[in-house]
Each structure stands twice: as C-alpha cells, then as structure tokens.
Coordinates of C-alpha atoms in Angstrom, one line a residue:
M1084 CA 29.6 79.4 31.5
R1085 CA 31.9 82.1 32.8
D1086 CA 30.8 84.4 29.9
N1087 CA 27.2 83.9 30.8
P1088 CA 25.7 87.1 32.4
K1089 CA 23.9 84.9 34.9
Y1090 CA 27.2 83.3 36.1
K1091 CA 27.9 86.0 38.7
W1092 CA 24.5 85.2 40.3
L1093 CA 25.3 81.5 40.3
V1094 CA 28.6 82.3 42.2
L1095 CA 26.7 84.5 44.6
S1096 CA 24.1 81.7 45.2
N1097 CA 26.7 79.0 45.9
T1098 CA 29.1 81.1 48.0
T1099 CA 26.1 82.3 50.0
L1100 CA 25.0 78.7 50.6
G1101 CA 28.5 77.9 51.7
V1102 CA 28.9 80.6 54.3
L1103 CA 25.3 80.0 55.5
M1104 CA 26.2 76.3 56.2
V1105 CA 29.4 77.2 58.0
M1106 CA 27.7 79.8 60.2
I1107 CA 24.7 77.6 61.0
D1108 CA 27.0 74.9 62.1
S1109 CA 29.0 77.3 64.3
S1110 CA 26.1 78.6 66.3
I1111 CA 24.1 75.3 66.3
A1112 CA 27.0 73.8 68.3
L1113 CA 27.2 76.8 70.6
I1114 CA 23.5 76.5 71.7
S1115 CA 23.6 72.7 71.9
L1116 CA 26.6 72.2 74.1
P1117 CA 24.6 70.9 77.1
E1118 CA 23.0 68.2 75.0
I1119 CA 26.4 67.4 73.4
F1120 CA 28.1 66.8 76.7
N1121 CA 25.1 64.9 78.0
G1122 CA 25.3 62.7 74.9
I1123 CA 28.9 61.8 75.5
H1124 CA 28.3 61.5 79.3
L1125 CA 30.8 64.2 80.4
D1126 CA 30.2 66.9 82.9
P1127 CA 31.9 70.0 81.4
L1128 CA 31.9 71.8 84.8
A1129 CA 33.7 69.0 86.7
P1130 CA 37.3 69.8 87.8
G1131 CA 39.6 69.1 84.8
N1132 CA 36.9 69.1 82.2
T1133 CA 36.7 72.9 81.7
S1134 CA 39.4 72.6 79.0
Y1135 CA 37.2 70.3 77.0
F1136 CA 34.3 72.8 77.2
L1137 CA 36.5 75.6 76.0
W1138 CA 38.1 73.7 73.1
V1139 CA 34.8 72.4 71.8
L1140 CA 33.7 76.1 71.9
M1141 CA 36.8 77.8 70.6
G1142 CA 38.9 75.2 68.7
Y1143 CA 37.0 75.8 65.5
L1144 CA 37.5 79.6 65.7
V1145 CA 41.2 79.2 66.4
V1146 CA 42.0 77.0 63.4
T1147 CA 39.8 79.1 61.1
A1148 CA 41.7 82.3 62.2
V1149 CA 45.1 80.6 61.7
M1150 CA 44.5 78.9 58.3
V1151 CA 42.3 81.3 56.4
V1152 CA 45.0 83.6 55.2
N1153 CA 47.1 80.6 54.0
F1154 CA 44.1 79.2 52.0
G1155 CA 43.5 82.6 50.5
R1156 CA 47.1 82.7 49.2
L1157 CA 46.7 79.2 47.8
G1158 CA 43.6 80.3 46.0
D1159 CA 45.6 83.1 44.3
M1160 CA 48.2 80.5 43.3
F1161 CA 46.1 77.4 42.3
G1162 CA 42.6 78.8 41.7
R1163 CA 40.0 80.1 44.0
S1164 CA 37.2 77.9 42.9
R1165 CA 39.4 74.8 43.4
M1166 CA 40.2 75.8 47.0
Y1167 CA 36.5 76.7 47.6
N1168 CA 35.3 73.4 46.3
M1169 CA 37.8 71.5 48.5
G1170 CA 36.5 73.5 51.5
F1171 CA 32.9 72.4 50.8
A1172 CA 33.9 68.8 50.6
I1173 CA 36.1 68.8 53.7
F1174 CA 33.5 70.6 55.8
T1175 CA 30.8 68.1 54.8
F1176 CA 33.0 65.1 55.5
F1177 CA 33.9 66.2 59.0
S1178 CA 30.3 67.1 59.7
I1179 CA 29.6 63.4 59.2
M1180 CA 32.6 62.4 61.3
L1181 CA 31.4 64.6 64.2
S1182 CA 28.0 62.8 64.3
I1183 CA 29.3 59.2 64.4
T1184 CA 31.5 59.1 67.5
W1185 CA 31.0 56.0 69.6
M1186 CA 33.2 57.2 72.5
H1187 CA 32.1 58.7 75.8
G1188 CA 33.7 60.8 78.5
S1189 CA 37.1 62.5 77.8
A1190 CA 37.7 60.3 74.8
G1191 CA 34.5 61.5 73.2
A1192 CA 35.3 65.1 74.0
L1193 CA 38.8 64.8 72.4
W1194 CA 37.2 63.2 69.3
L1195 CA 34.7 66.1 69.0
I1196 CA 37.5 68.7 69.4
A1197 CA 39.7 67.0 66.7
M1198 CA 36.8 66.7 64.2
R1199 CA 35.8 70.4 64.9
I1200 CA 39.4 71.4 64.1
F1201 CA 39.4 69.5 60.8
Q1202 CA 35.9 70.9 60.1
G1203 CA 37.4 74.4 60.7
L1204 CA 39.9 73.7 57.9
G1205 CA 37.0 73.4 55.5
G1206 CA 35.4 76.5 56.9
A1207 CA 38.6 78.4 56.4
L1208 CA 38.8 77.3 52.7
L1209 CA 35.2 78.5 52.2
F1210 CA 35.7 81.8 54.0
A1211 CA 39.1 82.6 52.4
N1212 CA 37.9 82.3 48.8
S1213 CA 34.2 83.2 48.8
A1214 CA 34.7 86.9 48.9
A1215 CA 37.5 86.7 46.3
L1216 CA 35.3 84.7 43.9
L1217 CA 32.5 87.4 44.3
T1218 CA 35.0 90.2 43.8
D1219 CA 36.3 88.6 40.6
V1220 CA 32.8 88.2 38.9
F1221 CA 30.9 91.3 40.1
P1222 CA 31.8 94.7 38.7
A1223 CA 32.7 97.5 41.1
N1224 CA 29.3 99.1 41.0
Q1225 CA 27.6 95.8 42.3
R1226 CA 30.2 94.4 44.6
G1227 CA 28.8 96.0 47.7
L1228 CA 25.4 94.6 47.1
A1229 CA 26.8 91.1 46.4
L1230 CA 29.2 91.0 49.4
G1231 CA 26.4 92.5 51.5
I1232 CA 24.0 89.7 50.6
N1233 CA 26.7 87.2 51.3
N1234 CA 27.6 88.8 54.6
V1235 CA 24.0 89.2 55.8
T1236 CA 23.2 85.6 55.0
A1237 CA 26.2 84.5 57.1
I1238 CA 25.1 86.5 60.1
A1239 CA 21.5 85.3 59.6
G1240 CA 22.9 81.7 59.6
S1241 CA 24.4 82.3 63.0
F1242 CA 20.9 83.0 64.4
I1243 CA 19.2 80.3 62.4
G1244 CA 21.7 77.9 64.0
L1245 CA 20.5 78.9 67.4
I1246 CA 16.9 78.1 66.7
L1247 CA 17.8 74.9 64.8
G1248 CA 19.9 73.8 67.7
G1249 CA 17.1 74.4 70.2
I1250 CA 14.8 72.2 68.1
L1251 CA 17.2 69.4 67.1
A1252 CA 19.4 69.0 70.1
P1253 CA 16.7 67.7 72.5
I1254 CA 15.9 65.0 69.8
S1255 CA 19.5 63.9 69.3
W1256 CA 22.7 65.8 69.6
R1257 CA 24.0 64.1 66.5
L1258 CA 21.4 65.8 64.4
I1259 CA 23.0 69.2 64.9
F1260 CA 26.0 68.0 62.8
L1261 CA 24.0 65.8 60.4
V1262 CA 21.7 68.7 59.4
S1263 CA 24.4 70.4 57.3
V1264 CA 25.4 67.2 55.5
P1265 CA 22.7 67.2 52.7
V1266 CA 23.4 70.9 52.1
G1267 CA 27.1 70.2 52.0
I1268 CA 26.8 67.3 49.5
A1269 CA 24.5 69.3 47.2
G1270 CA 26.7 72.4 47.5
T1271 CA 29.9 70.5 46.8
I1272 CA 28.5 68.9 43.6
W1273 CA 27.0 72.2 42.5
A1274 CA 30.3 74.1 43.1
Y1275 CA 32.3 71.4 41.2
M1276 CA 29.9 71.6 38.2
V1277 CA 29.4 75.3 38.0
L1278 CA 32.3 77.4 39.5
H1279 CA 35.3 78.3 37.4
D1280 CA 38.1 80.8 37.9
T1281 CA 37.7 84.2 36.3
G1282 CA 40.4 86.0 38.3
I1283 CA 44.1 86.4 37.9
R1284 CA 46.4 83.6 39.1
I1285 CA 49.9 84.2 40.3
K1286 CA 52.9 81.9 40.0
A1287 CA 54.7 81.7 43.3
K1288 CA 56.4 79.3 45.6
I1289 CA 54.8 78.3 48.9
D1290 CA 56.5 80.1 51.8
W1291 CA 56.8 77.1 54.1
F1292 CA 58.9 78.7 56.8
G1293 CA 56.6 81.8 56.8
N1294 CA 53.6 79.5 57.1
F1295 CA 55.1 77.8 60.1
L1296 CA 56.0 81.0 61.9
F1297 CA 52.6 82.5 61.3
A1298 CA 50.7 79.4 62.5
A1299 CA 53.0 79.0 65.5
G1300 CA 52.7 82.6 66.5
L1301 CA 49.0 83.0 66.1
I1302 CA 48.1 79.6 67.7
S1303 CA 50.4 80.5 70.7
V1304 CA 48.5 83.8 71.2
L1305 CA 45.1 82.3 70.8
V1306 CA 45.8 79.3 73.0
G1307 CA 47.2 81.6 75.7
I1308 CA 43.9 83.6 75.6
T1309 CA 41.9 80.4 75.8
Y1310 CA 43.7 79.2 78.9
G1311 CA 43.8 82.7 80.4
I1312 CA 40.0 82.4 81.0
Q1313 CA 40.5 79.3 83.3
P1314 CA 41.4 79.5 87.0
Y1315 CA 45.1 79.1 88.0
G1316 CA 46.0 78.1 91.5
D1317 CA 44.3 80.4 94.0
H1318 CA 43.5 82.9 91.2
T1319 CA 40.1 83.2 89.6
M1320 CA 41.7 83.4 86.2
G1321 CA 44.9 82.3 84.4
W1322 CA 46.4 85.6 83.3
T1323 CA 49.1 85.3 85.9
N1324 CA 49.9 81.7 84.8
P1325 CA 53.6 81.7 83.5
G1326 CA 52.5 79.3 80.7
V1327 CA 49.8 81.8 79.6
I1328 CA 52.2 84.7 79.7
A1329 CA 54.8 82.8 77.8
A1330 CA 52.3 81.7 75.2
I1331 CA 51.0 85.2 74.5
F1332 CA 54.3 87.1 74.5
G1333 CA 56.1 84.3 72.8
G1334 CA 53.5 84.2 70.1
L1335 CA 53.6 87.9 69.6
A1336 CA 57.4 87.8 69.3
T1337 CA 57.1 85.0 66.7
L1338 CA 54.6 87.0 64.7
G1339 CA 57.1 89.9 64.9
V1340 CA 59.8 87.7 63.4
F1341 CA 57.3 86.6 60.8
I1342 CA 56.5 90.1 59.7
W1343 CA 60.2 91.0 59.5
L1344 CA 60.8 88.0 57.3
E1345 CA 57.8 88.6 55.0
L1346 CA 59.0 92.2 54.3
R1347 CA 62.3 90.7 52.9
L1348 CA 60.8 88.0 50.7
D1349 CA 59.9 88.5 47.0
E1350 CA 57.1 86.0 47.3
P1351 CA 55.7 86.3 50.9
M1352 CA 52.8 84.2 52.2
I1353 CA 51.2 87.4 53.5
N1354 CA 51.7 90.5 51.4
V1355 CA 52.4 92.9 54.2
R1356 CA 52.9 95.6 51.5
L1357 CA 49.1 95.6 51.0
F1358 CA 49.0 97.7 54.2
K1359 CA 50.4 100.6 52.1
I1360 CA 46.8 100.8 50.6
R1361 CA 45.0 103.2 53.0
A1362 CA 41.6 101.8 52.3
F1363 CA 42.7 98.2 53.0
T1364 CA 44.5 99.1 56.2
A1365 CA 41.7 101.3 57.7
G1366 CA 39.0 98.8 56.7
N1367 CA 40.8 95.9 58.4
L1368 CA 41.6 97.9 61.5
A1369 CA 37.9 98.9 61.7
S1370 CA 36.9 95.2 61.2
L1371 CA 39.3 94.1 63.9
L1372 CA 37.9 96.6 66.4
A1373 CA 34.3 95.9 65.5
S1374 CA 34.9 92.2 66.0
L1375 CA 36.5 92.9 69.3
G1376 CA 33.4 94.8 70.3
R1377 CA 30.8 92.3 69.1
G1378 CA 32.6 89.0 69.1
G1379 CA 31.8 88.1 72.7
M1380 CA 28.4 89.7 72.6
M1381 CA 26.6 86.5 71.4
F1382 CA 28.0 84.6 74.4
I1383 CA 27.0 87.3 76.9
L1384 CA 23.4 87.5 75.4
I1385 CA 23.1 83.7 75.6
I1386 CA 24.2 83.6 79.2
W1387 CA 21.8 86.5 80.0
L1388 CA 18.8 84.8 78.4
Q1389 CA 19.6 81.1 79.0
G1390 CA 21.0 81.3 82.4
I1391 CA 19.0 84.2 84.0
W1392 CA 16.1 85.8 82.2
L1393 CA 14.3 82.9 80.7
P1394 CA 14.3 80.7 83.9
T1395 CA 13.2 83.6 85.9
H1396 CA 10.3 84.1 83.6
G1397 CA 9.0 80.6 83.8
F1398 CA 11.0 78.7 81.2
S1399 CA 12.4 75.3 82.1
Y1400 CA 16.1 74.7 81.5
S1401 CA 15.2 72.2 78.7
Q1402 CA 13.4 75.0 76.8
T1403 CA 15.9 77.8 77.2
P1404 CA 18.2 77.0 74.2
L1405 CA 15.2 77.2 71.7
W1406 CA 13.8 80.4 73.3
A1407 CA 17.1 82.1 73.6
G1408 CA 17.5 81.8 69.8
I1409 CA 13.9 83.0 69.2
Y1410 CA 14.3 86.0 71.6
L1411 CA 17.5 87.1 69.7
V1412 CA 15.7 87.3 66.3
P1413 CA 15.5 91.2 66.4
L1414 CA 19.2 91.3 66.1
T1415 CA 19.0 89.2 62.9
I1416 CA 16.1 91.3 61.5
G1417 CA 18.1 94.5 62.0
F1418 CA 21.1 93.0 60.2
L1419 CA 19.0 91.6 57.3
V1420 CA 17.4 95.0 56.7
A1421 CA 20.5 97.1 56.8
G1422 CA 23.1 94.8 55.2
P1423 CA 22.0 94.6 51.6
V1424 CA 20.7 98.3 51.6
S1425 CA 24.0 99.7 52.9
G1426 CA 25.9 97.5 50.5
Y1427 CA 23.9 98.8 47.5
F1428 CA 24.4 102.5 48.5
S1429 CA 28.1 102.0 49.3
D1430 CA 28.6 101.0 45.6
R1431 CA 27.5 104.5 44.7
Y1432 CA 28.8 106.6 47.6
G1433 CA 31.7 104.6 49.0
A1434 CA 32.1 102.7 52.3
R1435 CA 33.1 105.5 54.7
P1436 CA 29.8 107.2 55.6
F1437 CA 27.9 103.9 56.2
A1438 CA 30.7 101.9 58.0
T1439 CA 31.5 104.9 60.2
G1440 CA 27.9 105.7 61.0
G1441 CA 27.2 102.0 61.7
M1442 CA 29.9 101.9 64.4
I1443 CA 28.7 105.0 66.1
I1444 CA 25.2 103.7 66.3
A1445 CA 26.5 100.3 67.5
A1446 CA 28.4 102.1 70.3
G1447 CA 25.1 103.9 71.3
S1448 CA 23.2 100.5 71.4
F1449 CA 25.9 99.1 73.7
I1450 CA 25.5 102.1 76.0
G1451 CA 21.8 101.5 76.0
L1452 CA 22.4 97.9 77.1
I1453 CA 24.5 99.1 80.0
F1454 CA 21.5 100.9 81.5
L1455 CA 19.1 98.0 80.9
P1456 CA 18.3 96.1 84.1
V1457 CA 19.2 92.4 84.3
D1458 CA 15.5 91.6 84.6
F1459 CA 14.6 93.8 81.6
S1460 CA 11.3 94.5 79.8
Y1461 CA 11.6 92.4 76.6
M1462 CA 10.4 95.3 74.3
D1463 CA 13.3 97.5 75.5
F1464 CA 15.7 94.6 75.0
A1465 CA 14.3 93.8 71.5
I1466 CA 14.6 97.5 70.4
L1467 CA 18.2 97.7 71.5
L1468 CA 19.0 94.4 69.7
A1469 CA 17.4 95.6 66.5
I1470 CA 19.3 98.9 66.6
N1471 CA 22.5 96.9 67.2
G1472 CA 21.7 94.6 64.3
L1473 CA 21.0 97.6 62.0
A1474 CA 24.2 99.2 63.0
M1475 CA 26.3 96.1 62.4
G1476 CA 24.6 95.6 59.0
L1477 CA 25.3 99.2 58.2
F1478 CA 29.0 98.6 58.9
A1479 CA 29.7 95.1 57.8
S1480 CA 28.7 95.1 54.1
P1481 CA 30.3 98.4 53.0
N1482 CA 33.4 97.7 55.1
R1483 CA 33.9 94.4 53.4
A1484 CA 33.2 95.8 50.0
G1485 CA 35.7 98.7 50.7
I1486 CA 38.4 96.2 51.7
M1487 CA 37.9 94.0 48.6
N1488 CA 37.6 96.9 46.2
S1489 CA 41.0 98.2 47.4
L1490 CA 42.8 95.0 46.4
P1491 CA 44.7 94.5 43.1
A1492 CA 43.1 91.6 41.1
N1493 CA 46.0 89.2 41.7
Q1494 CA 45.9 89.8 45.5
R1495 CA 42.2 89.2 46.2
G1496 CA 42.6 85.8 47.7
V1497 CA 45.4 86.6 50.1
G1498 CA 43.8 89.9 50.9
S1499 CA 40.4 88.3 51.7
G1500 CA 42.2 85.7 53.9
M1501 CA 44.1 88.5 55.7
S1502 CA 40.8 90.3 56.4
A1503 CA 39.2 87.1 57.6
T1504 CA 42.2 86.4 59.9
F1505 CA 41.9 89.8 61.6
M1506 CA 38.1 89.3 62.1
N1507 CA 38.3 85.7 63.3
S1508 CA 41.3 86.3 65.6
A1509 CA 39.5 89.3 67.1
M1510 CA 36.5 87.1 67.7
V1511 CA 38.6 84.7 69.8
L1512 CA 40.3 87.6 71.6
S1513 CA 36.8 89.2 72.2
I1514 CA 35.5 86.0 73.8
G1515 CA 38.5 86.1 76.1
V1516 CA 38.0 89.8 76.9
F1517 CA 34.3 89.5 77.5
F1518 CA 34.6 86.4 79.7
S1519 CA 37.4 88.0 81.7
L1520 CA 35.4 91.2 82.2
M1521 CA 32.4 89.2 83.3
I1522 CA 34.4 87.1 85.7
F1523 CA 36.0 90.3 87.2
G1524 CA 32.6 91.7 87.7
L1525 CA 31.3 88.5 89.3
R1526 CA 34.4 88.0 91.5
S1527 CA 33.7 91.0 93.7
H1528 CA 30.0 90.4 94.3
L1529 CA 29.2 86.7 93.7
S1530 CA 30.9 85.2 96.8
S1531 CA 28.9 87.2 99.3
A1532 CA 25.7 86.7 97.4
L1533 CA 26.2 82.9 97.3
L1534 CA 27.1 82.7 101.1
S1535 CA 24.1 84.8 102.0
G1536 CA 21.6 83.0 99.7
L1537 CA 22.7 79.5 100.7
T1538 CA 22.6 80.1 104.4
K1539 CA 19.1 81.6 104.1
Q1540 CA 18.0 78.3 102.8
H1541 CA 19.5 76.5 105.8
V1542 CA 22.6 75.2 104.1
P1543 CA 25.4 74.7 106.7
V1544 CA 27.7 77.7 106.9
A1545 CA 30.8 75.6 106.3
L1546 CA 29.5 74.1 103.1
A1547 CA 28.0 77.5 102.0
K1548 CA 31.5 79.1 102.5
Q1549 CA 33.1 76.2 100.4
V1550 CA 30.6 76.7 97.5
A1551 CA 31.0 80.5 97.7
S1552 CA 34.8 80.2 97.4
L1553 CA 34.6 78.4 94.1
P1554 CA 36.0 80.2 91.0
P1555 CA 33.3 82.4 89.4
V1556 CA 34.2 81.0 86.0
S1557 CA 32.3 77.8 86.9
T1558 CA 29.2 79.8 87.7
L1559 CA 29.6 81.7 84.4
F1560 CA 29.9 78.5 82.4
A1561 CA 26.9 77.0 84.2
A1562 CA 24.8 80.0 83.3
F1563 CA 26.1 79.8 79.7
L1564 CA 25.1 76.1 79.5
G1565 CA 21.7 76.7 81.1
Y1566 CA 22.5 74.7 84.2
N1567 CA 21.5 75.1 87.8
P1568 CA 24.7 73.7 89.4
M1569 CA 23.3 73.7 92.9
S1570 CA 22.3 70.0 92.9
K1571 CA 25.9 69.0 92.0
L1572 CA 27.6 71.5 94.3
L1573 CA 25.5 70.6 97.3
G1574 CA 25.0 66.9 96.7
S1575 CA 21.9 64.8 97.1
K1576 CA 22.9 63.7 100.6
L1577 CA 22.8 67.3 102.0
L1578 CA 19.7 68.2 100.0
S1579 CA 17.8 65.3 101.5
T1580 CA 18.5 66.7 105.0
L1581 CA 17.0 70.2 104.2
P1582 CA 13.3 71.1 104.5
V1583 CA 11.6 69.9 101.3
A1584 CA 10.6 73.5 100.3
N1585 CA 14.1 74.8 100.7
A1586 CA 15.6 71.8 98.7
H1587 CA 13.2 72.3 95.8
Y1588 CA 13.8 76.0 95.7
L1589 CA 17.6 75.5 95.7
I1590 CA 17.5 73.2 92.7
G1591 CA 14.6 74.9 90.9
R1592 CA 14.7 77.5 88.2
S1593 CA 14.5 80.6 90.3
F1594 CA 17.2 80.4 93.0
F1595 CA 20.3 80.3 90.9
P1596 CA 19.3 83.1 88.4
S1597 CA 18.1 85.4 91.1
L1598 CA 21.2 84.8 93.1
I1599 CA 23.7 85.6 90.4
S1600 CA 21.7 88.5 88.8
P1601 CA 23.2 91.4 90.8
A1602 CA 26.7 90.2 90.3
F1603 CA 26.0 89.4 86.7
G1604 CA 24.8 93.0 86.2
H1605 CA 28.2 94.4 87.2
G1606 CA 29.9 92.1 84.7
L1607 CA 27.5 93.2 82.0
S1608 CA 28.3 96.9 82.6
E1609 CA 32.0 96.3 82.2
A1610 CA 31.6 94.1 79.1
F1611 CA 29.3 96.5 77.3
T1612 CA 31.4 99.5 78.2
F1613 CA 34.4 97.8 76.5
A1614 CA 32.2 97.0 73.5
A1615 CA 31.1 100.6 73.2
I1616 CA 34.7 101.9 73.4
A1617 CA 35.9 99.4 70.7
C1618 CA 33.1 100.5 68.4
L1619 CA 33.9 104.2 68.8
I1620 CA 37.6 103.6 68.0
A1621 CA 36.4 101.4 65.0
A1622 CA 34.4 104.4 63.8
G1623 CA 37.5 106.6 63.8
A1624 CA 39.5 103.9 62.0
S1625 CA 36.7 103.6 59.4
W1626 CA 36.7 107.3 58.7
M1627 CA 40.5 107.2 58.0
R1628 CA 39.9 105.1 54.9
G1629 CA 39.3 108.1 52.8
G1630 CA 36.8 108.5 50.0
K1631 CA 35.6 106.0 47.5
Y1632 CA 38.4 103.9 46.1
N1633 CA 38.6 101.0 43.6
A1634 CA 41.9 99.4 42.8
T1635 CA 40.6 98.0 39.5
D1636 CA 39.6 101.5 38.4
A1637 CA 43.0 102.8 39.4
E1638 CA 44.7 100.0 37.5
E1639 CA 42.6 100.7 34.4
A1640 CA 43.3 104.4 34.6
M1641 CA 47.1 103.7 34.8
E1642 CA 46.8 101.3 31.9
H1643 CA 44.9 103.9 29.9
L1644 CA 47.6 106.5 30.6
H1645 CA 50.3 104.1 29.4
E1646 CA 48.3 103.4 26.2
E1647 CA 47.9 107.1 25.6
H1648 CA 51.6 107.7 26.2
A1649 CA 52.4 104.8 23.8
A1650 CA 50.0 106.2 21.2
H1651 CA 51.5 109.7 21.4
A1652 CA 55.0 108.3 21.2
A1653 CA 54.1 106.3 18.1
A1654 CA 52.5 109.4 16.4
D1655 CA 55.7 111.4 17.2
H1656 CA 57.8 108.7 15.7
R1657 CA 55.7 108.7 12.5
V1658 CA 56.1 112.5 12.2
I1659 CA 59.9 112.3 12.7
E1660 CA 60.2 109.6 10.0
S1661 CA 58.0 111.7 7.7
V1662 CA 60.1 114.9 8.1
A1663 CA 63.4 113.0 7.9
G1664 CA 62.2 111.3 4.7
A1665 CA 61.3 114.6 3.1
D1666 CA 64.6 116.4 4.0
D1667 CA 67.7 114.2 4.1
S1668 CA 69.7 117.1 5.6
V1669 CA 67.7 116.9 8.8
K1670 CA 68.7 114.1 11.2
P1671 CA 66.0 112.2 13.1
E1672 CA 67.8 112.8 16.4
E1673 CA 67.5 116.6 15.9
I1674 CA 63.8 116.3 15.2
K1675 CA 63.3 114.1 18.3
S1676 CA 65.1 116.6 20.4
T1677 CA 62.8 119.4 19.1
F1678 CA 59.7 117.3 20.0
S1679 CA 61.1 116.7 23.5
D1680 CA 61.7 120.4 24.1

C-alpha cells in the first residue's frame, strides 16, 4: 500500500477528515455554550460559575497546547500512524462520553470539563502527527499544496461548526457532540486499515522529567492567563491576583529550567537545537505572532454579532448562534480561496513572499475593522472579513509548509508538535489578551452608560448604581453567550413595578445591545489595534526565514557529496595500487602523498 502512488492521497484524505472533525467539534461547542448550560441547568454568569464557563471554553485548548509536542515526539519514536490512529479513537470515545452526562449544575459542568480535556488528548494526537504524516509521503514540490488543503479544511471546519451548532443546539445540546461520532468511527477504522509509517523512526528514551517540567510550566502559565480574565476582589480583572502572578511567573521559570535541562540531554523531549534552523525558528515565531493576532478574533466577532449587531437588526436571541455562523462565511470563503493556491505556489517559489504578504494584508484588514462602526453595513463587514480570510490563507499554508520542509526526516513529529504548541499556546494567550483589552475598553465607559440607561427606564437609582458597578466581564460574557442579562440583574419583582412598556424594553432585544455598543466600540478599537501590530511583527519574522529551503534536499546534497568523495577516494586508491604494482621501488605512501599534494 505504501508504494502505491495513490497512497499519499489516501493519507491526505484521512488526515484532512481528522482535523476537520476536531475543528468542527471545537467551534460547535463555542457557539452552543448557551444551550449546553441550559441543558445542565447552570447559569454561567452567576457568581462562582464563571470558572466553569471559562474551563469549558478553554480547557480543550490548554490540554492540546500542552500535550501536542509530547505526542509528536512519541510519533517519532513509536510510529506516527499509530499515534494518529490512537488520537482518532480517543477523540471519538470522549465525544460519546460528552453527550451522555446525566448530571446537572456544577457536577454536570465538571463532567463536561473533564471529558473535554480527555477529548483534547485525542485532538493533540491527531494534530501532532497529521502534518508529519503528510510531510513523509508528499515530495517537497507538493507539500505546500497538501498541507494547504489540510490547513484550509481545518479552518473551514471551524466555521462549519458554527453553523452546525446553530442548527443542532436548539434541537438538543447533546447532538453537538454526537454529530462527530459517526465520522470518528469511520475515520478510526479507515486509518487503522490504510495508514502505515513511511518516515524514519528514532530509538530514544522517554524524557519523563522533561515531560513533567514542560507540562507543569505551560499549564501554570495558561491557567494563570485563564484566571487573569476573571474579577479579583474590587478589581475588574485578576491580573493583580497574587495567585495569577505566581502561576504565570512560576510557570515561566519552570519552562526556563526545562529549556536549560533539554540543552544538556542527549535525547531531549523537545529538540531545542532545531531552533538553529533559521527557517524553522522564523516560521514558528511568525506562527506564534499570527495566532496572537487572530486567536481571539473569533470570540470578538461572535460577541459583536451575537450580542449586539444581530439583536439590533431584528434577530431573536434564539436565532443569533445560527446567523452568527452564516454571517461569518466570507472569512471562510477567503481562506478557502487563498489557502490551496498559496500552498501550490509556495512549493515553487518558497514560503517567504506569500506568508509575509499575507500578514501585511491581515494587518490592513484589522485596521479597516477599527474604523468600522459597531452598527456596520454588512457589505463593508463582509468585504473586510473576506480580505482577512484571504490574508490568513495566504500566510498559513506556505508558513506551515516552510516549517515542515525545514525539518530533518527523523524530527518531523516533534517539530510538528512544537509548531502546534506555539500556535495553540498563542491562541489561549490571545483569548486572554483580547478579553482583557475588551474589558479595559468597557470599564471606562460601561458603568456610566448602564447608570444613565437604567434610570431613563425608571429603574431606582440605588439599584441602577448597583448594576452599573458590576464587573464588566459579566457583561462581556453575556454578550458572548447571546444573553440579555437585564431580567436576572433586575429581578422579576422590580420589573413588575415598572411601566409595562419600560419593562418590555429592558428585557427585549434592543436595550442591552444599544446600551453596550458605545463602550464595546472602544474595546474593539484596542483589540484590533493589538491584532494589527501582532500581524506586522509576524510579517517581519516571516521575512527573516530566508529563501526557499528544504532539509531533505540539503540532506540529499550532503549525502551526494559524501558519495562523490568516497568514489574519488576509491579511484585514487585503485591508481595507487596500480602504480605500486607496476614499480616495486615506489612505496604506496609516497604515491598517496603526491595525490594529496
């Protein structure tokens, strides 16, 4: 099978199906969070429940970021197809487990968080080894195209998940996890029957202590970021929380010890020496910065559409998840167009011009979004989304191909895992940064807007001040979930005392979005400014990668030189023996010295 010329296309088909399933499941949960929490009878905005909301949202990303590099290393040691197959099976099993919980309240939330974390282990196995499998079977002049198709399908899956979630979640929240099960079962059987290892395996010992240090350090940093978003005491956010500070700086110190240790081991878990390859280092730095710039973008766009724009334009809150997914389709179309095309041309001309140009265009699209009003014209919004999708497609496929092409054949698994770790860790960091910037933007404008808006609707000043003093993170999460929190904040008893028209307006779909729009606009400007700056720095990092480079070609060239040298040495030896045989008075050492001179 592995000698079959069609085998590489079978690998591409199966790995594309795998990443499609993982990405659909990631975004389908994102858009369906209101129905999930309704299904387990838990109010995610109630005091003490914010942590459940954040961990259902971010737990999957955290475990994927932590484990993907370990699983890439294991793929190099024990076989990439074996690790990939295991990932398919684990992901499918825990998709089933997510759908069968019988618990409610906090117990149900903890069950979902635990199952999402285990599901993330399967996702990490798939992500860590899919790119390495493709790099093994596709020649250098086709890798960009193959990785581009794989990458584009993954991004498309994230938007397909938004639409599927909008359709399935109102029917039953359990369906959003069950929908991937038939695909997972079929993909697991198919992978087991078809996929085989064609790459180079390495014999090595598992670096258990290094694994522990890396996991402890990265988990500590990512957990610190997660809790930094939440209020602390009288502060709107937790960045002054001693526990958050200790987690972040302690995690960074642990990662520093980990790097120091890895540089001194003969068989490290992460081959830090790969960073001596300029194309690998520059590509990963560009990927990290690009993920920082766009990682939180999806959340901001969902808040913008689901919490403000759609309700203002006549959509009920029950309809907003579906239509938010539909209205984000231009972003997917742009990516689908640019991804495979840029991957194909990067095979011929190298990654640098396409990846660098993509980041510059992405920065321009973020600047355009800064100047877009909160109550935008959809055509302007769609054009900017399409440009952003084109830019990200122009960057992602060539950059990934450039990273994988730079790796020696026996380091592709760990190298792919390292690349995915940078990208996934930056996604978590980006969500923290975007939420923080949004909250800072809301903090200075939201309180006065709430106080003024509520008192105009005859809400007593004392209660209006109490609501206006609440942390802005709750307002942001309410917008993200597509809630109007006024009925819960004001209470049915007070609402019954207000004039009917005012009470209906307060809990309707217009009051809350129009109230937070001005403050939200300030947060948007700060978040998109950060994204534009990150993309411009990513463009500079991408340009530093140098021209077209392929580690396999370099290895083959060195091997060819060694073969030529050996051939010349053998020819010289035959001449020496011939001359020495013809004239016994001449010693072979004298002839060899003459040849050397």
